[in-house]
PDB file of C-alpha atoms in Angstrom:
ATOM      1  CA  MET A 221    -281.738 -47.582-227.754  1.00  0.00           C
ATOM      2  CA  PRO A 222    -282.125 -51.643-228.368  1.00  0.00           C
ATOM      3  CA  SER A 223    -285.061 -53.261-229.048  1.00  0.00           C
ATOM      4  CA  ALA A 224    -286.510 -56.122-227.069  1.00  0.00           C
ATOM      5  CA  SER A 225    -285.681 -58.290-231.079  1.00  0.00           C
ATOM      6  CA  ASP A 226    -282.378 -56.733-230.548  1.00  0.00           C
ATOM      7  CA  ASN A 227    -281.710 -57.227-226.759  1.00  0.00           C
ATOM      8  CA  VAL A 228    -282.938 -61.606-227.523  1.00  0.00           C
ATOM      9  CA  ARG A 229    -280.060 -61.375-230.621  1.00  0.00           C
ATOM     10  CA  GLY A 230    -277.782 -60.300-228.076  1.00  0.00           C
ATOM     11  CA  ILE A 231    -279.034 -63.203-225.805  1.00  0.00           C
ATOM     12  CA  ILE A 232    -278.739 -65.351-228.224  1.00  0.00           C
ATOM     13  CA  LEU A 233    -274.658 -64.594-229.788  1.00  0.00           C
ATOM     14  CA  MET A 234    -274.191 -64.518-225.486  1.00  0.00           C
ATOM     15  CA  LEU A 235    -275.501 -67.760-224.728  1.00  0.00           C
ATOM     16  CA  LEU A 236    -273.851 -68.874-228.375  1.00  0.00           C
ATOM     17  CA  SER A 237    -270.394 -66.677-227.266  1.00  0.00           C
ATOM     18  CA  MET A 238    -270.764 -68.955-223.866  1.00  0.00           C
ATOM     19  CA  ALA A 239    -271.310 -72.021-225.348  1.00  0.00           C
ATOM     20  CA  GLY A 240    -267.932 -71.678-227.760  1.00  0.00           C
ATOM     21  CA  PHE A 241    -265.278 -70.744-224.952  1.00  0.00           C
ATOM     22  CA  ALA A 242    -266.877 -73.726-223.159  1.00  0.00           C
ATOM     23  CA  LEU A 243    -265.505 -76.015-225.933  1.00  0.00           C
ATOM     24  CA  GLY A 244    -262.591 -74.583-226.460  1.00  0.00           C
ATOM     25  CA  ASP A 245    -262.050 -75.561-222.844  1.00  0.00           C
ATOM     26  CA  VAL A 246    -262.891 -78.798-223.395  1.00  0.00           C
ATOM     27  CA  GLY A 247    -260.777 -79.626-226.493  1.00  0.00           C
ATOM     28  CA  ILE A 248    -258.009 -77.793-225.281  1.00  0.00           C
ATOM     29  CA  LYS A 249    -258.420 -80.487-221.759  1.00  0.00           C
ATOM     30  CA  LEU A 250    -258.328 -83.026-225.005  1.00  0.00           C
ATOM     31  CA  LEU A 251    -255.364 -81.856-225.708  1.00  0.00           C
ATOM     32  CA  SER A 252    -253.415 -81.141-223.052  1.00  0.00           C
ATOM     33  CA  GLY A 253    -252.892 -85.253-222.725  1.00  0.00           C
ATOM     34  CA  ALA A 254    -251.204 -85.036-225.809  1.00  0.00           C
ATOM     35  CA  VAL A 255    -250.224 -81.341-227.002  1.00  0.00           C
ATOM     36  CA  PRO A 256    -248.076 -79.428-224.752  1.00  0.00           C
ATOM     37  CA  PRO A 257    -249.201 -76.403-223.413  1.00  0.00           C
ATOM     38  CA  GLY A 258    -247.202 -73.793-224.938  1.00  0.00           C
ATOM     39  CA  GLN A 259    -247.504 -75.478-228.292  1.00  0.00           C
ATOM     40  CA  ILE A 260    -251.547 -75.538-228.110  1.00  0.00           C
ATOM     41  CA  MET A 261    -251.643 -71.937-226.384  1.00  0.00           C
ATOM     42  CA  GLY A 262    -249.094 -70.816-229.696  1.00  0.00           C
ATOM     43  CA  THR A 263    -251.013 -71.581-232.183  1.00  0.00           C
ATOM     44  CA  MET A 264    -254.294 -70.656-231.167  1.00  0.00           C
ATOM     45  CA  GLY A 265    -252.436 -67.255-230.461  1.00  0.00           C
ATOM     46  CA  LEU A 266    -251.310 -67.252-234.375  1.00  0.00           C
ATOM     47  CA  VAL A 267    -254.339 -68.275-236.385  1.00  0.00           C
ATOM     48  CA  GLY A 268    -255.869 -65.916-233.655  1.00  0.00           C
ATOM     49  CA  THR A 269    -253.274 -63.296-234.382  1.00  0.00           C
ATOM     50  CA  ILE A 270    -253.548 -64.030-238.618  1.00  0.00           C
ATOM     51  CA  VAL A 271    -257.473 -64.387-238.354  1.00  0.00           C
ATOM     52  CA  PHE A 272    -258.487 -60.750-236.485  1.00  0.00           C
ATOM     53  CA  ALA A 273    -254.839 -58.919-238.539  1.00  0.00           C
ATOM     54  CA  MET A 274    -257.188 -60.366-241.799  1.00  0.00           C
ATOM     55  CA  MET A 275    -260.402 -59.192-240.434  1.00  0.00           C
ATOM     56  CA  THR A 276    -259.134 -55.256-239.397  1.00  0.00           C
ATOM     57  CA  LEU A 277    -257.643 -54.625-242.370  1.00  0.00           C
ATOM     58  CA  ALA A 278    -260.616 -56.015-244.556  1.00  0.00           C
ATOM     59  CA  ARG A 279    -261.620 -52.401-242.522  1.00  0.00           C
ATOM     60  CA  GLY A 280    -259.717 -50.530-243.385  1.00  0.00           C
ATOM     61  CA  LEU A 281    -257.842 -49.865-240.550  1.00  0.00           C
ATOM     62  CA  PRO A 282    -254.053 -50.126-240.010  1.00  0.00           C
ATOM     63  CA  LEU A 283    -252.981 -53.101-237.473  1.00  0.00           C
ATOM     64  CA  LEU A 284    -250.690 -50.829-235.581  1.00  0.00           C
ATOM     65  CA  PRO A 285    -251.604 -47.531-235.227  1.00  0.00           C
ATOM     66  CA  ARG A 286    -250.181 -44.868-232.997  1.00  0.00           C
ATOM     67  CA  GLU A 287    -252.476 -45.987-229.818  1.00  0.00           C
ATOM     68  CA  VAL A 288    -251.884 -50.121-230.219  1.00  0.00           C
ATOM     69  CA  PHE A 289    -248.433 -48.694-228.068  1.00  0.00           C
ATOM     70  CA  HIS A 290    -250.592 -46.702-224.878  1.00  0.00           C
ATOM     71  CA  PRO A 291    -249.209 -48.062-221.495  1.00  0.00           C
ATOM     72  CA  ALA A 292    -252.840 -49.793-221.367  1.00  0.00           C
ATOM     73  CA  VAL A 293    -252.791 -51.269-223.885  1.00  0.00           C
ATOM     74  CA  GLY A 294    -248.569 -52.628-223.334  1.00  0.00           C
ATOM     75  CA  MET A 295    -250.630 -53.313-219.716  1.00  0.00           C
ATOM     76  CA  ARG A 296    -253.678 -56.027-221.572  1.00  0.00           C
ATOM     77  CA  PHE A 297    -250.847 -57.457-223.409  1.00  0.00           C
ATOM     78  CA  MET A 298    -248.969 -58.460-220.443  1.00  0.00           C
ATOM     79  CA  ALA A 299    -252.427 -59.392-218.484  1.00  0.00           C
ATOM     80  CA  GLU A 300    -253.434 -61.046-221.841  1.00  0.00           C
ATOM     81  CA  MET A 301    -250.360 -63.264-221.147  1.00  0.00           C
ATOM     82  CA  VAL A 302    -250.799 -63.852-217.208  1.00  0.00           C
ATOM     83  CA  ALA A 303    -254.522 -65.497-218.034  1.00  0.00           C
ATOM     84  CA  GLY A 304    -253.272 -66.915-221.271  1.00  0.00           C
ATOM     85  CA  ALA A 305    -250.912 -69.255-219.292  1.00  0.00           C
ATOM     86  CA  GLY A 306    -252.800 -69.832-216.036  1.00  0.00           C
ATOM     87  CA  MET A 307    -255.513 -70.847-218.297  1.00  0.00           C
ATOM     88  CA  ILE A 308    -253.937 -73.193-220.115  1.00  0.00           C
ATOM     89  CA  LEU A 309    -252.126 -74.710-217.484  1.00  0.00           C
ATOM     90  CA  ALA A 310    -255.486 -74.382-214.736  1.00  0.00           C
ATOM     91  CA  LEU A 311    -257.269 -76.483-217.537  1.00  0.00           C
ATOM     92  CA  THR A 312    -254.591 -78.897-217.845  1.00  0.00           C
ATOM     93  CA  LEU A 313    -254.608 -79.716-214.624  1.00  0.00           C
ATOM     94  CA  ASN A 314    -257.694 -79.133-213.081  1.00  0.00           C
ATOM     95  CA  PRO A 315    -261.144 -80.098-213.930  1.00  0.00           C
ATOM     96  CA  LEU A 316    -263.405 -77.601-216.136  1.00  0.00           C
ATOM     97  CA  SER A 317    -266.212 -77.420-213.444  1.00  0.00           C
ATOM     98  CA  LEU A 318    -263.501 -75.839-211.324  1.00  0.00           C
ATOM     99  CA  VAL A 319    -261.499 -73.522-213.742  1.00  0.00           C
ATOM    100  CA  THR A 320    -265.539 -72.576-215.133  1.00  0.00           C
ATOM    101  CA  ALA A 321    -267.237 -72.196-211.374  1.00  0.00           C
ATOM    102  CA  ILE A 322    -264.219 -69.882-210.840  1.00  0.00           C
ATOM    103  CA  LEU A 323    -263.635 -67.701-213.213  1.00  0.00           C
ATOM    104  CA  GLN A 324    -266.839 -66.890-212.777  1.00  0.00           C
ATOM    105  CA  ALA A 325    -265.325 -64.329-210.309  1.00  0.00           C
ATOM    106  CA  ALA A 326    -263.633 -62.722-212.458  1.00  0.00           C
ATOM    107  CA  PRO A 327    -266.484 -59.171-213.088  1.00  0.00           C
ATOM    108  CA  LEU A 328    -266.861 -59.350-209.453  1.00  0.00           C
ATOM    109  CA  VAL A 329    -263.271 -58.746-209.661  1.00  0.00           C
ATOM    110  CA  VAL A 330    -263.657 -55.823-212.455  1.00  0.00           C
ATOM    111  CA  THR A 331    -265.606 -54.706-210.208  1.00  0.00           C
ATOM    112  CA  MET A 332    -264.121 -54.124-206.890  1.00  0.00           C
ATOM    113  CA  GLY A 333    -260.303 -53.159-209.736  1.00  0.00           C
ATOM    114  CA  ALA A 334    -263.017 -50.420-211.022  1.00  0.00           C
ATOM    115  CA  ALA A 335    -263.465 -48.763-207.427  1.00  0.00           C
ATOM    116  CA  GLN A 336    -259.798 -48.659-206.770  1.00  0.00           C
ATOM    117  CA  ILE A 337    -258.359 -47.739-210.117  1.00  0.00           C
ATOM    118  CA  PHE A 338    -261.343 -45.397-211.779  1.00  0.00           C
ATOM    119  CA  GLY A 339    -262.657 -44.018-208.381  1.00  0.00           C
ATOM    120  CA  GLU A 340    -266.356 -45.547-209.879  1.00  0.00           C
ATOM    121  CA  ARG A 341    -268.576 -45.171-206.822  1.00  0.00           C
ATOM    122  CA  ILE A 342    -269.519 -48.782-205.032  1.00  0.00           C
ATOM    123  CA  GLY A 343    -272.328 -49.022-203.215  1.00  0.00           C
ATOM    124  CA  ARG A 344    -272.531 -51.778-199.617  1.00  0.00           C
ATOM    125  CA  ARG A 345    -274.448 -53.860-202.093  1.00  0.00           C
ATOM    126  CA  ARG A 346    -272.703 -54.236-204.431  1.00  0.00           C
ATOM    127  CA  TRP A 347    -269.510 -54.538-202.151  1.00  0.00           C
ATOM    128  CA  SER A 348    -271.167 -57.563-200.222  1.00  0.00           C
ATOM    129  CA  ALA A 349    -272.030 -59.412-203.835  1.00  0.00           C
ATOM    130  CA  ILE A 350    -268.230 -59.097-204.350  1.00  0.00           C
ATOM    131  CA  LEU A 351    -267.214 -60.250-200.431  1.00  0.00           C
ATOM    132  CA  VAL A 352    -270.068 -63.192-201.172  1.00  0.00           C
ATOM    133  CA  GLY A 353    -268.083 -64.058-204.405  1.00  0.00           C
ATOM    134  CA  ILE A 354    -264.907 -64.101-202.689  1.00  0.00           C
ATOM    135  CA  LEU A 355    -266.507 -66.075-200.052  1.00  0.00           C
ATOM    136  CA  GLY A 356    -268.217 -69.199-203.200  1.00  0.00           C
ATOM    137  CA  VAL A 357    -264.421 -69.219-204.623  1.00  0.00           C
ATOM    138  CA  VAL A 358    -262.967 -70.352-201.515  1.00  0.00           C
ATOM    139  CA  ILE A 359    -265.357 -71.969-200.699  1.00  0.00           C
ATOM    140  CA  ILE A 360    -264.452 -74.058-203.736  1.00  0.00           C
ATOM    141  CA  LEU A 361    -260.482 -73.848-203.150  1.00  0.00           C
ATOM    142  CA  ARG A 362    -260.757 -74.987-199.814  1.00  0.00           C
ATOM    143  CA  PRO A 363    -257.610 -73.943-199.050  1.00  0.00           C
ATOM    144  CA  GLY A 364    -255.899 -76.317-195.444  1.00  0.00           C
ATOM    145  CA  LEU A 365    -258.567 -78.820-196.570  1.00  0.00           C
ATOM    146  CA  GLN A 366    -258.422 -82.352-196.983  1.00  0.00           C
ATOM    147  CA  GLY A 367    -259.440 -81.327-200.688  1.00  0.00           C
ATOM    148  CA  PHE A 368    -257.297 -78.286-201.440  1.00  0.00           C
ATOM    149  CA  SER A 369    -255.110 -78.747-205.193  1.00  0.00           C
ATOM    150  CA  ILE A 370    -252.294 -76.531-205.086  1.00  0.00           C
ATOM    151  CA  HIS A 371    -253.023 -76.494-209.146  1.00  0.00           C
ATOM    152  CA  ALA A 372    -256.620 -74.948-208.477  1.00  0.00           C
ATOM    153  CA  LEU A 373    -254.156 -71.539-207.852  1.00  0.00           C
ATOM    154  CA  TRP A 374    -253.176 -71.535-211.726  1.00  0.00           C
ATOM    155  CA  ILE A 375    -257.319 -70.728-212.032  1.00  0.00           C
ATOM    156  CA  VAL A 376    -256.748 -67.877-209.842  1.00  0.00           C
ATOM    157  CA  LEU A 377    -253.935 -66.590-211.985  1.00  0.00           C
ATOM    158  CA  ALA A 378    -256.511 -66.537-215.023  1.00  0.00           C
ATOM    159  CA  MET A 379    -259.245 -65.422-212.899  1.00  0.00           C
ATOM    160  CA  LEU A 380    -257.037 -62.183-212.136  1.00  0.00           C
ATOM    161  CA  GLY A 381    -255.521 -61.963-215.067  1.00  0.00           C
ATOM    162  CA  LEU A 382    -258.935 -61.386-217.283  1.00  0.00           C
ATOM    163  CA  ALA A 383    -260.541 -59.340-214.203  1.00  0.00           C
ATOM    164  CA  ALA A 384    -256.973 -57.250-215.237  1.00  0.00           C
ATOM    165  CA  ARG A 385    -257.393 -57.189-218.967  1.00  0.00           C
ATOM    166  CA  ASP A 386    -260.833 -56.001-219.403  1.00  0.00           C
ATOM    167  CA  LEU A 387    -259.856 -53.214-216.001  1.00  0.00           C
ATOM    168  CA  ALA A 388    -256.790 -52.532-219.355  1.00  0.00           C
ATOM    169  CA  THR A 389    -258.921 -52.254-221.995  1.00  0.00           C
ATOM    170  CA  ARG A 390    -261.708 -49.476-219.832  1.00  0.00           C
ATOM    171  CA  ALA A 391    -257.951 -47.466-220.228  1.00  0.00           C
ATOM    172  CA  ALA A 392    -257.618 -48.220-223.650  1.00  0.00           C
ATOM    173  CA  PRO A 393    -257.725 -44.998-225.899  1.00  0.00           C
ATOM    174  CA  VAL A 394    -261.383 -45.390-227.210  1.00  0.00           C
ATOM    175  CA  THR A 395    -260.270 -44.872-230.856  1.00  0.00           C
ATOM    176  CA  LEU A 396    -259.192 -48.096-231.284  1.00  0.00           C
ATOM    177  CA  ASN A 397    -261.294 -50.953-232.315  1.00  0.00           C
ATOM    178  CA  ASN A 398    -262.282 -53.797-230.794  1.00  0.00           C
ATOM    179  CA  LEU A 399    -260.650 -55.761-234.009  1.00  0.00           C
ATOM    180  CA  GLN A 400    -257.212 -54.243-233.712  1.00  0.00           C
ATOM    181  CA  LEU A 401    -257.180 -55.045-229.519  1.00  0.00           C
ATOM    182  CA  ALA A 402    -258.225 -58.827-230.293  1.00  0.00           C
ATOM    183  CA  THR A 403    -255.286 -58.983-233.170  1.00  0.00           C
ATOM    184  CA  VAL A 404    -252.984 -57.329-230.189  1.00  0.00           C
ATOM    185  CA  GLY A 405    -254.606 -59.723-228.056  1.00  0.00           C
ATOM    186  CA  PHE A 406    -254.190 -62.809-229.438  1.00  0.00           C
ATOM    187  CA  PHE A 407    -250.853 -62.159-230.377  1.00  0.00           C
ATOM    188  CA  ALA A 408    -249.510 -62.027-226.736  1.00  0.00           C
ATOM    189  CA  LEU A 409    -250.258 -65.611-226.659  1.00  0.00           C
ATOM    190  CA  VAL A 410    -247.485 -65.676-229.161  1.00  0.00           C
ATOM    191  CA  PRO A 411    -244.838 -65.157-226.932  1.00  0.00           C
ATOM    192  CA  THR A 412    -246.837 -66.656-223.799  1.00  0.00           C
ATOM    193  CA  GLY A 413    -246.745 -70.449-225.766  1.00  0.00           C
ATOM    194  CA  ALA A 414    -242.579 -69.771-226.243  1.00  0.00           C
ATOM    195  CA  ILE A 415    -242.614 -69.116-222.815  1.00  0.00           C
ATOM    196  CA  LEU A 416    -244.287 -72.582-221.961  1.00  0.00           C
ATOM    197  CA  LEU A 417    -242.524 -74.780-224.885  1.00  0.00           C
ATOM    198  CA  LEU A 418    -238.807 -72.940-223.054  1.00  0.00           C
ATOM    199  CA  PHE A 419    -239.967 -74.473-219.676  1.00  0.00           C
ATOM    200  CA  GLY A 420    -242.390 -77.280-220.711  1.00  0.00           C
ATOM    201  CA  PRO A 421    -242.222 -80.285-222.842  1.00  0.00           C
ATOM    202  CA  ALA A 422    -241.135 -79.831-226.209  1.00  0.00           C
ATOM    203  CA  PRO A 423    -243.511 -79.669-229.649  1.00  0.00           C
ATOM    204  CA  VAL A 424    -244.760 -82.317-231.043  1.00  0.00           C
ATOM    205  CA  TRP A 425    -246.645 -83.391-233.891  1.00  0.00           C
ATOM    206  CA  PRO A 426    -249.505 -83.720-233.605  1.00  0.00           C
ATOM    207  CA  THR A 427    -251.993 -86.584-235.024  1.00  0.00           C
ATOM    208  CA  VAL A 428    -255.301 -86.028-237.551  1.00  0.00           C
ATOM    209  CA  GLY A 429    -256.834 -86.216-234.671  1.00  0.00           C
ATOM    210  CA  ASN A 430    -255.673 -84.195-232.233  1.00  0.00           C
ATOM    211  CA  TRP A 431    -255.361 -81.424-235.811  1.00  0.00           C
ATOM    212  CA  ALA A 432    -258.857 -81.966-236.291  1.00  0.00           C
ATOM    213  CA  THR A 433    -259.018 -80.814-231.992  1.00  0.00           C
ATOM    214  CA  LEU A 434    -256.724 -77.887-232.528  1.00  0.00           C
ATOM    215  CA  ALA A 435    -259.144 -77.056-235.039  1.00  0.00           C
ATOM    216  CA  VAL A 436    -262.636 -77.058-233.449  1.00  0.00           C
ATOM    217  CA  THR A 437    -260.170 -75.641-230.378  1.00  0.00           C
ATOM    218  CA  VAL A 438    -259.498 -72.868-232.351  1.00  0.00           C
ATOM    219  CA  LEU A 439    -262.438 -72.400-234.235  1.00  0.00           C
ATOM    220  CA  ALA A 440    -264.440 -72.775-230.937  1.00  0.00           C
ATOM    221  CA  THR A 441    -262.765 -69.911-229.152  1.00  0.00           C
ATOM    222  CA  LEU A 442    -262.704 -67.035-232.688  1.00  0.00           C
ATOM    223  CA  GLY A 443    -266.163 -67.498-233.069  1.00  0.00           C
ATOM    224  CA  GLY A 444    -266.647 -67.209-228.534  1.00  0.00           C
ATOM    225  CA  TYR A 445    -264.822 -64.172-228.873  1.00  0.00           C
ATOM    226  CA  TYR A 446    -266.561 -62.472-232.352  1.00  0.00           C
ATOM    227  CA  ALA A 447    -270.063 -63.242-231.028  1.00  0.00           C
ATOM    228  CA  ILE A 448    -269.464 -61.933-227.330  1.00  0.00           C
ATOM    229  CA  THR A 449    -268.372 -58.882-229.469  1.00  0.00           C
ATOM    230  CA  ALA A 450    -271.455 -58.700-231.715  1.00  0.00           C
ATOM    231  CA  ALA A 451    -273.831 -59.645-228.114  1.00  0.00           C
ATOM    232  CA  MET A 452    -272.568 -56.430-226.630  1.00  0.00           C
ATOM    233  CA  ARG A 453    -272.852 -54.405-229.759  1.00  0.00           C
ATOM    234  CA  VAL A 454    -276.570 -55.926-230.387  1.00  0.00           C
ATOM    235  CA  GLY A 455    -278.179 -55.438-227.076  1.00  0.00           C
ATOM    236  CA  GLU A 456    -278.465 -53.704-224.327  1.00  0.00           C
ATOM    237  CA  ILE A 457    -275.451 -54.199-221.978  1.00  0.00           C
ATOM    238  CA  GLY A 458    -278.167 -54.982-219.149  1.00  0.00           C
ATOM    239  CA  ALA A 459    -280.397 -57.937-220.767  1.00  0.00           C
ATOM    240  CA  VAL A 460    -277.015 -59.453-222.474  1.00  0.00           C
ATOM    241  CA  THR A 461    -274.260 -59.554-219.510  1.00  0.00           C
ATOM    242  CA  PRO A 462    -276.150 -61.715-217.376  1.00  0.00           C
ATOM    243  CA  PHE A 463    -276.495 -63.928-219.429  1.00  0.00           C
ATOM    244  CA  ARG A 464    -272.247 -64.217-219.714  1.00  0.00           C
ATOM    245  CA  TYR A 465    -272.325 -66.616-216.619  1.00  0.00           C
ATOM    246  CA  SER A 466    -274.368 -69.786-218.806  1.00  0.00           C
ATOM    247  CA  ARG A 467    -270.526 -70.824-219.297  1.00  0.00           C
ATOM    248  CA  LEU A 468    -270.788 -72.224-215.996  1.00  0.00           C
ATOM    249  CA  VAL A 469    -273.364 -73.757-216.777  1.00  0.00           C
ATOM    250  CA  PHE A 470    -271.842 -75.622-219.995  1.00  0.00           C
ATOM    251  CA  GLY A 471    -268.782 -75.890-218.419  1.00  0.00           C
ATOM    252  CA  MET A 472    -269.981 -77.973-215.906  1.00  0.00           C
ATOM    253  CA  ILE A 473    -272.197 -80.293-218.282  1.00  0.00           C
ATOM    254  CA  LEU A 474    -269.509 -80.448-220.079  1.00  0.00           C
ATOM    255  CA  GLY A 475    -267.378 -81.742-217.695  1.00  0.00           C
ATOM    256  CA  MET A 476    -269.720 -83.837-216.445  1.00  0.00           C
ATOM    257  CA  ALA A 477    -270.263 -85.770-220.328  1.00  0.00           C
ATOM    258  CA  ILE A 478    -267.185 -85.958-221.298  1.00  0.00           C
ATOM    259  CA  PHE A 479    -265.027 -86.257-218.596  1.00  0.00           C
ATOM    260  CA  ALA A 480    -266.964 -88.008-216.026  1.00  0.00           C
ATOM    261  CA  GLU A 481    -266.330 -85.204-213.639  1.00  0.00           C
ATOM    262  CA  ARG A 482    -269.001 -84.870-210.351  1.00  0.00           C
ATOM    263  CA  PRO A 483    -268.650 -81.765-208.194  1.00  0.00           C
ATOM    264  CA  ASP A 484    -268.888 -82.274-204.513  1.00  0.00           C
ATOM    265  CA  LEU A 485    -271.665 -80.178-202.805  1.00  0.00           C
ATOM    266  CA  LEU A 486    -268.747 -78.286-201.707  1.00  0.00           C
ATOM    267  CA  SER A 487    -268.239 -76.692-205.465  1.00  0.00           C
ATOM    268  CA  TYR A 488    -272.235 -76.663-205.864  1.00  0.00           C
ATOM    269  CA  VAL A 489    -272.362 -74.469-202.866  1.00  0.00           C
ATOM    270  CA  GLY A 490    -269.561 -72.203-204.663  1.00  0.00           C
ATOM    271  CA  ALA A 491    -270.551 -72.155-207.535  1.00  0.00           C
ATOM    272  CA  VAL A 492    -273.835 -70.924-206.122  1.00  0.00           C
ATOM    273  CA  LEU A 493    -272.794 -67.948-204.430  1.00  0.00           C
ATOM    274  CA  ILE A 494    -270.126 -66.941-207.195  1.00  0.00           C
ATOM    275  CA  LEU A 495    -273.114 -67.169-209.672  1.00  0.00           C
ATOM    276  CA  GLY A 496    -275.551 -65.555-207.502  1.00  0.00           C
ATOM    277  CA  ALA A 497    -273.336 -62.482-206.982  1.00  0.00           C
ATOM    278  CA  GLY A 498    -272.192 -61.815-210.084  1.00  0.00           C
ATOM    279  CA  LEU A 499    -276.027 -61.868-211.053  1.00  0.00           C
ATOM    280  CA  TYR A 500    -276.879 -59.983-208.510  1.00  0.00           C
ATOM    281  CA  ALA A 501    -274.404 -57.659-209.185  1.00  0.00           C
ATOM    282  CA  ALA A 502    -274.757 -56.694-212.265  1.00  0.00           C
ATOM    283  CA  TRP A 503    -277.921 -55.792-211.541  1.00  0.00           C
ATOM    284  CA  ARG A 504    -277.364 -53.743-208.975  1.00  0.00           C
ATOM    285  CA  GLU A 505    -274.652 -51.875-211.659  1.00  0.00           C
ATOM    286  CA  GLN A 506    -277.400 -51.343-213.989  1.00  0.00           C
ATOM    287  CA  LYS A 507    -280.215 -50.253-211.693  1.00  0.00           C
ATOM    288  CA  VAL A 508    -277.513 -47.927-210.400  1.00  0.00           C
ATOM    289  CA  ALA A 509    -277.009 -46.585-214.354  1.00  0.00           C
ATOM    290  CA  ARG A 510    -280.160 -46.295-215.363  1.00  0.00           C
ATOM    291  CA  ARG A 511    -281.107 -44.056-211.777  1.00  0.00           C
ATOM    292  CA  ALA A 512    -277.595 -41.803-212.875  1.00  0.00           C
ATOM    293  CA  ALA A 513    -279.177 -41.395-216.751  1.00  0.00           C
TER     294      ALA A 513
END
């Protein structure tokens, strides 16, 4: 069982991970006006594939073991494509704070999906938390009202893709290492970028400044991915998981500081509902797990 110091390390790693993801989101949004979304996605996928492939080989693991061709890994690959396309288009077309808030509903969708797909038992309290989280998403989107934007549906698509990826990960063979899954996951972004380039703007040669921004974006995203994996290994899941929601704080602060975003009251209300529902559901899940152990 992880010690208190291990939990502190895990929490710090989780905070660094969420900060890295938020910084990567900022980079994508900064680049979106100068570099086509497909080019950004393809570059991130290619670099990520190379980095994690090298880490996999350094551990003495095969890049393409037989388990990679398991149907669940194929579903995870498709979910990564959907999440990647939705995410980059969401960041290109929507405020950063809005994207960050709605994405926090993904763990609630995972909980709901686990009940339907894996038969996991979910009590009425967690179902209530899921409904509250969905209500928060609806309040932020405000369909049918004046503030509704059709572009916000890209955020919902990204959120559903991320949830589907996590569900597929649960069904993937346990013999697959996280580095092997990460390599396959980042490779999924390469064809995703190609498809976006096929139906979107043609690739361009970035300026020196854009190259620098792209480099920081890729490094921040890769660092976030690695840190979250390390956090879940070092610390106790119940202690570390709630700090995933720090991404909401980072995203809103960066959105206001860099892009002068000013979320309205309904956005704050929806974000609080999603945050509260997610934290409560995570707490209940850990409490039920401890009781069953």
